[in-house]
Structure formats: C-alpha cells, structure tokens
Short mmCIF file of C-alpha atoms and ligand atoms in Angstrom, two decimals:
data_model
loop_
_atom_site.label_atom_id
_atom_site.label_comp_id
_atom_site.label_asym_id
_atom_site.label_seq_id
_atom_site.Cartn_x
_atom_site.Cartn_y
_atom_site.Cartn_z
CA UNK A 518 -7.15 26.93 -8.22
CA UNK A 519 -10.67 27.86 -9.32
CA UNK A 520 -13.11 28.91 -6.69
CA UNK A 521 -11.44 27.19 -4.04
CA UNK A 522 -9.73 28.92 -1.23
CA UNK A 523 -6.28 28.59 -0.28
CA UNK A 524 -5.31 28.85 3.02
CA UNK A 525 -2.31 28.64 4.78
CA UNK A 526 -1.52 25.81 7.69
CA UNK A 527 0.99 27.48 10.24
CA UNK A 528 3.22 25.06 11.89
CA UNK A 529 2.34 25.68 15.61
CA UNK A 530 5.91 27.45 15.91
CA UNK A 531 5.41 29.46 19.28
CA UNK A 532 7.37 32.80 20.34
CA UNK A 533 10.61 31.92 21.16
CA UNK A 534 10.62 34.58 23.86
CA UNK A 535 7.90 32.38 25.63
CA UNK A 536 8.92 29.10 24.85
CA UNK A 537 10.13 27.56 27.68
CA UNK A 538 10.82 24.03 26.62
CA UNK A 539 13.75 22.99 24.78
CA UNK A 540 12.22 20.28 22.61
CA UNK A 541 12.56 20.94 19.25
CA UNK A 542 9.55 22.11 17.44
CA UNK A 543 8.24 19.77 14.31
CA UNK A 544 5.57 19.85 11.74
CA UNK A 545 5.68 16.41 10.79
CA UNK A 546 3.65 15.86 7.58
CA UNK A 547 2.96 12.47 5.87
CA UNK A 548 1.00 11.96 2.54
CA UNK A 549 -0.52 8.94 2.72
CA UNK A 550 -2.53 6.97 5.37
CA UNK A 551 -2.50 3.37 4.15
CA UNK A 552 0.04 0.91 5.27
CA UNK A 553 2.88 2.80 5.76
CA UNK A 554 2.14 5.89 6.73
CA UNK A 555 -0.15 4.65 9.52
CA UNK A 556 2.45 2.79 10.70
CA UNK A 557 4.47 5.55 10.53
CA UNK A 558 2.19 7.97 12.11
CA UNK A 559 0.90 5.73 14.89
CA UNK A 560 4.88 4.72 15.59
CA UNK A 561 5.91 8.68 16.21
CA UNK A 562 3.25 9.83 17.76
CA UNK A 563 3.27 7.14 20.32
CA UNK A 564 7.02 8.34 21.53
CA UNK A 565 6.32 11.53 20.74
CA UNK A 566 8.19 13.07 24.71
CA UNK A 567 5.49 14.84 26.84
CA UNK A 568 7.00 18.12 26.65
CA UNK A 569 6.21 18.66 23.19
CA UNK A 570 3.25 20.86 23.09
CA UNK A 571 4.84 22.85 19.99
CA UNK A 572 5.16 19.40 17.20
CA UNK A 573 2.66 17.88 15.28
CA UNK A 574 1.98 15.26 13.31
CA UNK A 575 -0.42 15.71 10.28
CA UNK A 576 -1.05 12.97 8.47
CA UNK A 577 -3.03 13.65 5.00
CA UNK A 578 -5.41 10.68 2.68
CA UNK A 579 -8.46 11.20 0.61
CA UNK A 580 -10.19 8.88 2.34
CA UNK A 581 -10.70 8.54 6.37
CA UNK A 582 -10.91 4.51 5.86
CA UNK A 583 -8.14 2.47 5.89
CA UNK A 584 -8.51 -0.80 2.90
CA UNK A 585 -7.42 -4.04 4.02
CA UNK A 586 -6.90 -3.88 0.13
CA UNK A 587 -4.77 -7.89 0.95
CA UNK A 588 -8.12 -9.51 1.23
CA UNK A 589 -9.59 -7.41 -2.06
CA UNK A 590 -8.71 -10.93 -4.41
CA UNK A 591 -11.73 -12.71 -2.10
CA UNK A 592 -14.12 -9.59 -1.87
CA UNK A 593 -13.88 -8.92 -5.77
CA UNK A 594 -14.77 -12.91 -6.61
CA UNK A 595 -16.96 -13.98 -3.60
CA UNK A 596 -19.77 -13.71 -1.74
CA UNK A 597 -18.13 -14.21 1.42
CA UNK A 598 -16.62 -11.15 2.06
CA UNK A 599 -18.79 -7.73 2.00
CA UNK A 600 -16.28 -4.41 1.28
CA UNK A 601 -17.65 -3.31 4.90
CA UNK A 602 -15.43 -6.07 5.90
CA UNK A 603 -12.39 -4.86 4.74
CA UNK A 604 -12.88 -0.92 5.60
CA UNK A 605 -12.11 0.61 8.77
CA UNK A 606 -12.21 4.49 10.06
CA UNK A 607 -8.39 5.12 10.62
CA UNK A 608 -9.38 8.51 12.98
CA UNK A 609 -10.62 6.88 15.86
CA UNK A 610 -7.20 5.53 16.44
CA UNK A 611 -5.70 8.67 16.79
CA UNK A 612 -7.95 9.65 20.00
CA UNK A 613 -5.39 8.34 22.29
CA UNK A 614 -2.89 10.89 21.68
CA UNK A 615 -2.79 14.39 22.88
CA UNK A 616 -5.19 16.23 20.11
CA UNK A 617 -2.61 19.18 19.88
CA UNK A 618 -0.14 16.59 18.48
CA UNK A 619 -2.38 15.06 15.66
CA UNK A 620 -4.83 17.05 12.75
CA UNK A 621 -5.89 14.78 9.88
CA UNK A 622 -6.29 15.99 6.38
CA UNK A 623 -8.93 14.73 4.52
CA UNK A 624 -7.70 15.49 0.57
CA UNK A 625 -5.11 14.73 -1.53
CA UNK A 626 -1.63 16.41 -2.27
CA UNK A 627 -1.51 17.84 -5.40
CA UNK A 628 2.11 19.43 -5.36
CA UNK A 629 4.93 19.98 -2.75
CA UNK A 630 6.95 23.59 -2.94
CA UNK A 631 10.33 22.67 -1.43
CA UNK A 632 11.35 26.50 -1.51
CA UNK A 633 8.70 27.42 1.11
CA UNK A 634 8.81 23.92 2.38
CA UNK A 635 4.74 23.92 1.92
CA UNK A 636 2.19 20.76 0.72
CA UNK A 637 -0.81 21.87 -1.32
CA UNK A 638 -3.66 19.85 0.00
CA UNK A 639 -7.00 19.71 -2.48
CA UNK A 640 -9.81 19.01 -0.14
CA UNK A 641 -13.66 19.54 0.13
CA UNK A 642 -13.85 23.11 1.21
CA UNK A 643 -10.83 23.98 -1.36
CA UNK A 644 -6.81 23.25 -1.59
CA UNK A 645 -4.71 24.05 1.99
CA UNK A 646 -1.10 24.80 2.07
CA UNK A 647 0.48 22.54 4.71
CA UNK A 648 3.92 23.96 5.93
CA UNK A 649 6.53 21.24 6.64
CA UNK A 650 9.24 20.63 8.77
CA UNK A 651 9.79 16.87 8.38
CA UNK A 652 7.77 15.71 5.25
CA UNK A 653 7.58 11.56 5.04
CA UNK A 654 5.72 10.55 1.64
CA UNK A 655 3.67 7.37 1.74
CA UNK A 656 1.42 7.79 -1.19
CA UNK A 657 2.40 4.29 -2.39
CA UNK A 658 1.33 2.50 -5.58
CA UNK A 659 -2.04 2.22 -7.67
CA UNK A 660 -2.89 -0.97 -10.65
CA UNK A 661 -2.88 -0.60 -13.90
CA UNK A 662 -6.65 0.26 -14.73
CA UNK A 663 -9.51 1.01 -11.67
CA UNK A 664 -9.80 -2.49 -10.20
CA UNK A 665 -10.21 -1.62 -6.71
CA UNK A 666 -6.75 -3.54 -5.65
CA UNK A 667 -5.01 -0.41 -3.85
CA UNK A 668 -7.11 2.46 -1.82
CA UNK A 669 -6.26 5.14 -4.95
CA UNK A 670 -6.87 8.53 -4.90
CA UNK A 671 -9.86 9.80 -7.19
CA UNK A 672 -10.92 6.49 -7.56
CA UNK A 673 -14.72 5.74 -5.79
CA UNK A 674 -13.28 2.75 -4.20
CA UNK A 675 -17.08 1.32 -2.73
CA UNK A 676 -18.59 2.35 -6.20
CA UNK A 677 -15.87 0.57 -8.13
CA UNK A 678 -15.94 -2.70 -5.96
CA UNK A 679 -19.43 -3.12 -6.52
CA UNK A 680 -19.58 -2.33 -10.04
CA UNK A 681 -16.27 -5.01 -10.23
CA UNK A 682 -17.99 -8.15 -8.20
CA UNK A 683 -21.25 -7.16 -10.18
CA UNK A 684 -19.04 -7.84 -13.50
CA UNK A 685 -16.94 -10.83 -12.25
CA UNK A 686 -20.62 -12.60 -11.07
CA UNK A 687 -22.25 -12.14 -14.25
CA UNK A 688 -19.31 -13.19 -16.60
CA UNK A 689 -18.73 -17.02 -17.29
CA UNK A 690 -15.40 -16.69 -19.28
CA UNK A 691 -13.04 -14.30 -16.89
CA UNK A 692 -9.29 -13.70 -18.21
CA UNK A 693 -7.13 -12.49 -15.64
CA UNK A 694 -3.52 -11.18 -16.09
CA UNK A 695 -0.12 -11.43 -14.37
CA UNK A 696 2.01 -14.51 -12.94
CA UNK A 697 2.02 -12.86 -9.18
CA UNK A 698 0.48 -13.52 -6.09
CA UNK A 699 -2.45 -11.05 -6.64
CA UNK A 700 -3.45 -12.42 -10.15
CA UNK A 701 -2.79 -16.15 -9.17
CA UNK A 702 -4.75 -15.81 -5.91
CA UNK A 703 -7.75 -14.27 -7.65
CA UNK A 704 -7.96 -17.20 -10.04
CA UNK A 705 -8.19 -19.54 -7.40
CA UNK A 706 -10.59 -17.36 -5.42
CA UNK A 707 -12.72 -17.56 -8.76
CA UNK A 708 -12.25 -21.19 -9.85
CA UNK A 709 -13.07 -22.40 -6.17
CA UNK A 710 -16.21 -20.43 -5.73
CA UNK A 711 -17.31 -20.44 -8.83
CA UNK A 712 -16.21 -24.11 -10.44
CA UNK A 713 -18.84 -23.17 -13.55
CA UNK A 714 -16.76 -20.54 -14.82
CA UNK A 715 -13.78 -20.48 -17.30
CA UNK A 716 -11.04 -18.98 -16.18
CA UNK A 717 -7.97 -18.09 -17.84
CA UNK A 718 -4.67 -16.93 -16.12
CA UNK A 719 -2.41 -14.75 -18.82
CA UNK A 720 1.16 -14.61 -17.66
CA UNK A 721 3.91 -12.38 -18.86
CA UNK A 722 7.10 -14.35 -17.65
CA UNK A 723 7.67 -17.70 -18.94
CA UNK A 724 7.01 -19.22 -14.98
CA UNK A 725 4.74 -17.88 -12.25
CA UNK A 726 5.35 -16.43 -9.42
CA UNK A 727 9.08 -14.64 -11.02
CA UNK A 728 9.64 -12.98 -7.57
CA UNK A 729 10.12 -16.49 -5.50
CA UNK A 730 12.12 -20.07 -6.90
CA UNK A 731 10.85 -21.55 -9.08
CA UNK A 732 9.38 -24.43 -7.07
CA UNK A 733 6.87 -21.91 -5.54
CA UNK A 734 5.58 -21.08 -9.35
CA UNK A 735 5.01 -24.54 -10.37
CA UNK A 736 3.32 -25.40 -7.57
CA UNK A 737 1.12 -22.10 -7.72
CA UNK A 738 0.36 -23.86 -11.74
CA UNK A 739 -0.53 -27.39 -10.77
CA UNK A 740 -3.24 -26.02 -7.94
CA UNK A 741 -4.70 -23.81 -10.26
CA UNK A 742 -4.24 -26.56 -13.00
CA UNK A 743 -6.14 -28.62 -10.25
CA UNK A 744 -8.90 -26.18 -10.31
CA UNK A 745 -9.49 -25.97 -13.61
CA UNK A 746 -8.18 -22.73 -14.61
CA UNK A 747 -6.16 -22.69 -17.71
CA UNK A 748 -2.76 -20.98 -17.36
CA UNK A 749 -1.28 -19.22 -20.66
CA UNK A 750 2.69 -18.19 -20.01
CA UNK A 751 5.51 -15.94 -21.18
CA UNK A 752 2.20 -13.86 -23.32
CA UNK A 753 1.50 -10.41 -22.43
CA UNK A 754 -2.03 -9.48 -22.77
CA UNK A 755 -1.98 -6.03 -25.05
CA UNK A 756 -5.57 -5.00 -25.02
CA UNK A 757 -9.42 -5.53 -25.41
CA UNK A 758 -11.29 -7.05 -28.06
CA UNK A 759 -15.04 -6.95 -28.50
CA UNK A 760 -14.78 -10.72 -27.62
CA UNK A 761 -11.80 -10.75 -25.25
CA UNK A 762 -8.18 -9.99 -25.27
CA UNK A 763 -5.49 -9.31 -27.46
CA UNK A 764 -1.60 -10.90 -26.74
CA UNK A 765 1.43 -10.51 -27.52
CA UNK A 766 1.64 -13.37 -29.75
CA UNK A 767 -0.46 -11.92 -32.15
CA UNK A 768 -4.03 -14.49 -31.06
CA UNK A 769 -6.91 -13.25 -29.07
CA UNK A 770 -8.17 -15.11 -26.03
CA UNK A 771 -11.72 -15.16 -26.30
CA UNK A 772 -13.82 -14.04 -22.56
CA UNK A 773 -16.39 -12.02 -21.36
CA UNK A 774 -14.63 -10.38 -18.90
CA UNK A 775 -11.05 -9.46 -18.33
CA UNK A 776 -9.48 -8.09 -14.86
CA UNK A 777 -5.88 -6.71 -15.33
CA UNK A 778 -3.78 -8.05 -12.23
CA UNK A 779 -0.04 -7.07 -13.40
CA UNK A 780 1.75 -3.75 -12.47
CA UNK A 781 1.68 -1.33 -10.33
CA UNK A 782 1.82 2.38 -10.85
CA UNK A 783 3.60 5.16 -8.60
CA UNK A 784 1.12 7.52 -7.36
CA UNK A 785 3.20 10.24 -7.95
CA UNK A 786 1.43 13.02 -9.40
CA UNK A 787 2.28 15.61 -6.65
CA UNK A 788 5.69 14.77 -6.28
CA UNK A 789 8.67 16.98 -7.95
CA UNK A 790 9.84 15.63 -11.48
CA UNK A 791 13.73 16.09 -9.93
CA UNK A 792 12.74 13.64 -6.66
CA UNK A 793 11.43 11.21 -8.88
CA UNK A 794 13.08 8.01 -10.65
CA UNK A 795 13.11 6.01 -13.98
CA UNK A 796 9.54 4.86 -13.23
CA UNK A 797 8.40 7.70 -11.63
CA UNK A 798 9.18 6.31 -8.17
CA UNK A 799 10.53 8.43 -5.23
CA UNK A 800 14.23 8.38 -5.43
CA UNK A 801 15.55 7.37 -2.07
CA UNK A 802 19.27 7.75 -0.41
CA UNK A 803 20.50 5.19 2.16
CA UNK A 804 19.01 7.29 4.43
CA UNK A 805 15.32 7.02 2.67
CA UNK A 806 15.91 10.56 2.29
CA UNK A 807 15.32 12.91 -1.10
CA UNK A 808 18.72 13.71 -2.09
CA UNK A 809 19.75 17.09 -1.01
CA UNK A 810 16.39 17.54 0.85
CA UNK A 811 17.40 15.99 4.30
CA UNK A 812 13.63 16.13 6.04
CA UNK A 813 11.73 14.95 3.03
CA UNK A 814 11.28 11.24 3.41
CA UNK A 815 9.96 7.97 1.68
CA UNK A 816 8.46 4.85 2.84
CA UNK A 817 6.28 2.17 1.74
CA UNK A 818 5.56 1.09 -1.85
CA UNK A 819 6.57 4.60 -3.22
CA UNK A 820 10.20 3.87 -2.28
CA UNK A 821 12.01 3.66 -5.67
CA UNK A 822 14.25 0.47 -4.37
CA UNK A 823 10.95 -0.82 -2.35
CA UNK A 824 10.36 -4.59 -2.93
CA UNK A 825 6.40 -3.06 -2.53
CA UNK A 826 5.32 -5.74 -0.08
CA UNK A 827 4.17 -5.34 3.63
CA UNK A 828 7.31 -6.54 4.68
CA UNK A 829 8.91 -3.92 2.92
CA UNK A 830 6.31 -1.26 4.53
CA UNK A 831 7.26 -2.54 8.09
CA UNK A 832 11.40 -1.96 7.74
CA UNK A 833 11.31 1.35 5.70
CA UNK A 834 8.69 2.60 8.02
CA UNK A 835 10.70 1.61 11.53
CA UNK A 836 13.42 3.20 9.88
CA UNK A 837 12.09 6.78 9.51
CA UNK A 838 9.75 6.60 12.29
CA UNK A 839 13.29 6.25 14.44
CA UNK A 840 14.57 8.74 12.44
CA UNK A 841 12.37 11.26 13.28
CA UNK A 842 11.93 10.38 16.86
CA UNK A 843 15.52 10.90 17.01
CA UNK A 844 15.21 14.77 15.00
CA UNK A 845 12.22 15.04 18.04
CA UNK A 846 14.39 14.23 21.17
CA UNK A 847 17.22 16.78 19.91
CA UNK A 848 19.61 14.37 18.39
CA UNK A 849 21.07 13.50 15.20
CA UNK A 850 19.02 11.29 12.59
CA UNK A 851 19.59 8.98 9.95
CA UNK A 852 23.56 8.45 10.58
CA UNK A 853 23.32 4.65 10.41
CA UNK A 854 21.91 3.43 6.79
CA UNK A 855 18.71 2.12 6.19
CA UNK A 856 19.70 -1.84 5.22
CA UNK A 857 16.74 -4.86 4.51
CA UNK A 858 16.26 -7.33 6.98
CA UNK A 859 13.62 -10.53 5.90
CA UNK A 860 12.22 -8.44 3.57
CA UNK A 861 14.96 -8.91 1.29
CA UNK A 862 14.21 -12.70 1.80
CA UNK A 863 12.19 -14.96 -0.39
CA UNK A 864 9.12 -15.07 2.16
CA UNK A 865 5.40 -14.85 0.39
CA UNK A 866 2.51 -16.44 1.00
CA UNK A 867 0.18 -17.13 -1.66
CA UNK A 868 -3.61 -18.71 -1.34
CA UNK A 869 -4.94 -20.60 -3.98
CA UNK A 870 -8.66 -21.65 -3.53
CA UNK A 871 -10.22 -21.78 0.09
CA UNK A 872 -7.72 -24.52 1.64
CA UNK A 873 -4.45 -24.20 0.25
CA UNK A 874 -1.75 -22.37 -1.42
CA UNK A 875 1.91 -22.00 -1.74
CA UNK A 876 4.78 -19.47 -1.53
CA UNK A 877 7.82 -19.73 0.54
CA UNK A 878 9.43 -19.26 3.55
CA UNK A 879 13.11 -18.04 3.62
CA UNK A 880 14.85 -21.16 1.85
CA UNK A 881 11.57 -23.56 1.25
CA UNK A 882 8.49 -23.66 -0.46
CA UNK A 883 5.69 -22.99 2.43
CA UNK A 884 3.35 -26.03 3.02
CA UNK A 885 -0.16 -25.46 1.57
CA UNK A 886 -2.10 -26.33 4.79
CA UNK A 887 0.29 -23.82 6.55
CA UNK A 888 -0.65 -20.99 3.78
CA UNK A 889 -4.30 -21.73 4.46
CA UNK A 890 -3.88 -21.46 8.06
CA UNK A 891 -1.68 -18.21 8.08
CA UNK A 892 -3.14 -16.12 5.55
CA UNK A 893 -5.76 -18.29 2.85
CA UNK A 894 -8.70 -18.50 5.84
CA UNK A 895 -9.24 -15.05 6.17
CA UNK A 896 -7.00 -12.93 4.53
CA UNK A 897 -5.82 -11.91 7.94
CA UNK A 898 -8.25 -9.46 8.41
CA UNK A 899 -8.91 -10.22 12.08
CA UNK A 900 -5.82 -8.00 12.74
CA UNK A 901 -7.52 -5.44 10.53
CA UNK A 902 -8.81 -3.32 14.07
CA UNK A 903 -5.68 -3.80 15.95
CA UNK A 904 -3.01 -2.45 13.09
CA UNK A 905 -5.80 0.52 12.75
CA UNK A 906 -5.27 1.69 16.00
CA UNK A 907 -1.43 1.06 16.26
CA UNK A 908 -0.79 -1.40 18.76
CA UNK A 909 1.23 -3.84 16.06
CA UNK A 910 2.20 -4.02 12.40
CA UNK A 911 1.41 -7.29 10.42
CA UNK A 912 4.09 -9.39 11.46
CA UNK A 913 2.91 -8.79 14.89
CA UNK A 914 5.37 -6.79 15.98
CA UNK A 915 4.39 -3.13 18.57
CA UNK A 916 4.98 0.23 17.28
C1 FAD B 2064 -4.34 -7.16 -4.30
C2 FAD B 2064 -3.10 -6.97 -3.50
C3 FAD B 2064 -2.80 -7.87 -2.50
C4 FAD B 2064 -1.64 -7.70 -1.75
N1 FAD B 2064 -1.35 -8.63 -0.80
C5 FAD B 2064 -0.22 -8.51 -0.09
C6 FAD B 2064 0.12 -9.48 0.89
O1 FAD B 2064 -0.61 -10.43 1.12
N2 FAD B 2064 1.27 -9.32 1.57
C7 FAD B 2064 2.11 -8.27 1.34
O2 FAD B 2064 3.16 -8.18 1.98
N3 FAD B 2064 1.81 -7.32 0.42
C8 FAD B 2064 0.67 -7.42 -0.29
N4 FAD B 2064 0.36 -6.48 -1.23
C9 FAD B 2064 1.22 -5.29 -1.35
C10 FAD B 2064 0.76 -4.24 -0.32
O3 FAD B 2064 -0.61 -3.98 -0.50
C11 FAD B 2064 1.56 -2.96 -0.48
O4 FAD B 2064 2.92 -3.24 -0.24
C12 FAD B 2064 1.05 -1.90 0.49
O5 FAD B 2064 -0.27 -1.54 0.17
C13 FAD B 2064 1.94 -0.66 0.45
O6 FAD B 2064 1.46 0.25 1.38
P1 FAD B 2064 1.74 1.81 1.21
O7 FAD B 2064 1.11 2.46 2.40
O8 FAD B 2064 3.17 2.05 0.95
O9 FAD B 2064 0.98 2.24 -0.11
P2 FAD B 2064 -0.53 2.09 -0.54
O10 FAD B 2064 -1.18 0.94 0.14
O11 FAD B 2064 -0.53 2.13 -2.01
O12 FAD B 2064 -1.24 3.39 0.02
C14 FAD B 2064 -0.93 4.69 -0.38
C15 FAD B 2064 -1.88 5.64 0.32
O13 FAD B 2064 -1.53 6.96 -0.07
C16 FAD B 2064 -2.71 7.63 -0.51
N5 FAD B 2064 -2.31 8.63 -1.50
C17 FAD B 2064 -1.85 8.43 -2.75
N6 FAD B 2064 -1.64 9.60 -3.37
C18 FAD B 2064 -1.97 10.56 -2.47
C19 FAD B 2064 -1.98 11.97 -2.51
N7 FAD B 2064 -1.62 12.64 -3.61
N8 FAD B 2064 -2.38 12.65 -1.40
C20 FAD B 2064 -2.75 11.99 -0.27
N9 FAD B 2064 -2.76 10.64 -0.19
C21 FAD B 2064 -2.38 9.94 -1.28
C22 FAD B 2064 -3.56 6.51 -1.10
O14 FAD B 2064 -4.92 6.90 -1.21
C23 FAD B 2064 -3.33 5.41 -0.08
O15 FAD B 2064 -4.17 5.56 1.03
C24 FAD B 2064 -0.78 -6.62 -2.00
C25 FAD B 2064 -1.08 -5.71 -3.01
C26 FAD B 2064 -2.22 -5.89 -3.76
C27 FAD B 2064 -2.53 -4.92 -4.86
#
C-alpha cells in the first residue's frame, strides 16, 4: 500500500455487558453513492428504529457529488446546460439523520476480504479498512472509453466534460456510436443545436433502439432522418482512423470527431473474481444476495440480471433496503424473492432534438409531445435536489 496508512474502521459494536437495548447491532456498508445506493442509503436510514445507537450506515464514493449523469447527452452537445447544473453535494442530505448513524467515505474500494468481513477503502489520507456487517454493492456501470456518461471512479469527471463539449464544439463531422437511447438522444441533441454539423449515427443491430418494438426504433430513425443526421445500421464501429472510424464492414467513415455511445462496463475492480459473472457483473441470487455470502448484497446497474435502467435501480434497491430494515428490527430477511415489477416492461423514453422524441410506454409507442414534456425539456433535472436529499426516487415515489 505504499506510504499510505491503513487503518482499521471498528463497527461501533458496544460491550455487551452494557448494552441495554436489544436492537441488533449493524455496520451497514454500501459502495457506491450514485443512483442506487443513495436510494438505498437514504431508504434505511430513514426507518432506521430510534433505539439504535449501536448501527450505522456508511456509505462510500470517490466523489461527494451526485451526477445527474441522464441529462449528460444535452450538457456534452449544448450550450444550454453548464455541468454545475447537473452536480449536486450528496452530504448535506444526510444532516437529517442522527450523525452516529451515518459516516461518509470519500474514496474508492479497492478490494473486499470476506474472511474478516472488511472493505479496503483508498482515500486521500491513505486506504481504510471498513468492517462489515451487511455489505450492499452499488458501484454500478462505467462506458466504454472516458466520455463523461456515468460518475466513474478515477475519471476527472469536470475535467473530462469540458475537455468533451470543447471537442464536440469545434468538430463539424461528429460520428457517434450505438442504436440506444443514449447514442440516439445525443445525435439529436447535436443535429438540433447545431444544424451545421454532420452527424453520423453508427449502429450495431440491424434496427435502433433493440431493447423496445420495433416501432419505437423506426420512429427514433425518421426524427433523426428529419434532422439530418445520417444513420448507418447493423455496422460496428472497430476503431480510429487518422480521418475517422473504422467498421466492421471493412470501410472507414470519414469525421473529425467520434464519441463512443455503446456499452457499458461493470465497475468491478474491487469485487472478488468468485462473486463475479460472465461479464464481470455481480452474480446475484433471488434474494440479490452473493451466493453463500448472505449479508453481501447487489443493487443497481452492477446487478448481473439488472436491465441497468433507473427503473431497474428503484425495484432492486426497495428490495434490499426492506431487506435490511427487516435484519435491523430483529427479523428474518430476504424470505420472499426479489421479482421485476414495470421494470421488466417495455417503458423508455427517448428525446430526440429539443421538442420531441419517442420510446414507449408498456404496450405503445409514447407520443413525441408527451416525451418532450416528461423527460426531452429538461432532462428532469428539476427533481435533481429532491432525490439528493431522499424524499422520492424518480418515478416519484417516497423512500
Ligand atoms: C448517458 C446515460 C443516460 C441515461 N439515461 C437514463 C434514463 O433516462 N432513464 C433511465 O432509466 N436510465 C438511464 N440511464 C441508465 C442509468 O444512468 C443507470 O441505470 C444508473 O446510473 C445506475 O445507477 P447505479 O447507482 O446502479 O450505478 P452508477 O450510476 O453507475 O453509479 C455507481 C456509483 O458507484 C461508484 N463506484 C464505482 N466503483 C466504486 C468503487 N470501487 N468504490 C466506491 N464507489 C465506486 C461510482 O463512482 C458511482 O458513483 C442512462 C445512462 C447513461 C449512461
């Protein structure tokens, strides 16, 4: 560990002698303070019984701002929106609990020991060992290169979003990759503000938007169409040229700038080989639960069956959080199985430009005024204060 210090983080286990309360005692630990495991933090902590002076909740990011990283296709391709818009302190929201139930870690996990049931936490003033009772992982996903699309560790997310709109202004030929909501809604976010510029959408699958029917892709194709961007299907883009990018189909696409807006990545550096899946995500039981490690826990994108939406973040993180507010009154967790509810559904909505959009909505394709009105006009970041301090999730609903 080089210079740094180790040192170790007790759970606040008292004496038993001198315990006088019969609440269990927890060290709750998440990794993670995006989506899901604010959610998951706020959602405990705000149930967390009176009597329970001995359990904690530590909650662990490298960052102390939360990303409304949804709104990052209009802040990388306009002028509109400032990255001080879409970053928020997430400590503040904490002050309203009981300060001997909450610590936040600034750092980043860089392994878990499951034998001494300990977190090693690389921060600032060196790495930390973080004992565990209950650990809940939320480290989530990262893209495919540094576009700042995800808050991701090691990454200087205001350095890289300024370098990135710097880029995208100065180029007038931009090709962007992937068929899904992210890469489709950047290209409309670039042909409406910037109708000069060539843009070229590079799709892998043979129809966009793969995840919804099919009427939501070709809809997503004539807008853009409509906007002048030029949409190139079932072609991978396979790397850089000195003039623009490479495909799979053996021609190169000429442009002066190319953003990568397929994949994700599991941010998964820190967790054990044996809990992870094909992929590298965290293998998950029914339960969300690492097989044969009953208190280690996933939610959010990291999830290996996750469908890695904010849908999915709000079920698999009111599934835990019960969980462990059950483990915290005394009683029994997880004996019903986690199951979907709407987030197994076709719902997505999708802006394209600064007045439409499409996606769908359980069994039809949404109306593009309605996308617009929902989610296109600001990217929904006028919730951005009030999911930061836990009062709802984003469909609205109270932790
Ligand atoms: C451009 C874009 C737009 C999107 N728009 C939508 C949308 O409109 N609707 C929708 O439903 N979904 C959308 N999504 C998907 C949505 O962003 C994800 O589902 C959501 O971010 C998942 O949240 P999470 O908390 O699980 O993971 P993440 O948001 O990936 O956050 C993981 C957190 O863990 C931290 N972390 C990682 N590793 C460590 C470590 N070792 N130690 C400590 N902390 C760590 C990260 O820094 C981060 O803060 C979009 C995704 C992208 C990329």
């Amino acid at each position: 560990m080089g210079n740094n210090i180790a040192r170790f983080y007790c759970p606040p286990f008292p004496d038993t002698a001198s315990d006088s309360t019969t609440m269990p005692s927890e060290n709750i630990v998440i990794i993670g303070a995006s989506w899901a495991g604010l959610y998951t933090a706020h959602s405990i902590l705000k149930t967390l019984p009176k009597d329970s002076p001995n359990s904690k909740l530590i909650l662990i990011n490298p960052t102390s701002t939360f990303y409304w990283n949804v709104a990052s296709p209009r802040l990388l391709t306009s002028s509109l929106l400032e990255a001080s818009d879409l970053f928020i302190d997430l400590v503040p929201g904490f002050a309203q609990y009981p300060a001997q139930n909450f610590e936040f870690i600034q750092g980043t996990a860089t392994s878990i020991v499951p034998t001494s049931s300990t977190v090693t936490v690389r921060t600032s003033e060196g790495d930390k060992q973080v004992a565990y009772t209950q650990l809940i992982i939320a480290s989530g996903a990262k893209g495919i290169s540094n576009v700042p699309w995800k808050n991701t560790p090691d990454i200087d997310l205001l350095r890289e979003i300024s370098n990135y709109k710097a880029k995208i202004a100065a180029a007038n030929t931009i090709v962007i990759s992937g068929g899904g909501p992210t890469a489709i809604e950047t290209a409309g976010e670039l042909a409406t503000e910037n109708p000069s510029k060539k843009v070229i959408l590079i799709a892998g699958e043979a129809r966009l938007l793969p995840g919804l029917p099919a009427s939501a892709g070709t809809e997503a194709e004539r807008q853009l169409k409509a906007l002048n961007v030029e949409v190139i299907k079932g072609v991978r883009v396979e790397g850089e040229t000195e003039t623009g990018v490479r495909t799979s189909d053996g021609k190169t696409v000429e442009a002066e700038f190319f953003l990568p807006a397929h994949g994700v990545l599991p941010n998964n550096s820190f967790i054990p080989k044996e809990w992870q899946s094909v992929g590298g995500w965290l293998e998950c039981d029914e339960y969300l639960r690492v097989k044969d490690h009953p208190n280690v826990w996933g939610v959010g994108d990291i999830v290996s069956y996750s469908f890695r939406n904010v849908g999915a973040v709000n079920e698999t993180t009111a599934y835990v959080s019960t969980a462990i507010k059950t483990i915290l009154a005394g009683g029994q967790a997880a004996t019903k199985k986690f199951a979907w509810g709407i987030a197994n559904k076709p719902v997505a909505l999708v802006p394209i430009g600064k007045s439409g959009g499409t996606g769908y909505f359980f069994f039809m394709r949404a109306w593009s005024w309605l996308v617009w009105y929902l989610k296109g006009k600001d990217f929904m970041i006028a919730k951005l204060p009030t999911v930061v301090e836990g009062q709802v999730n984003t469909m609205g609903k109270k932790l």
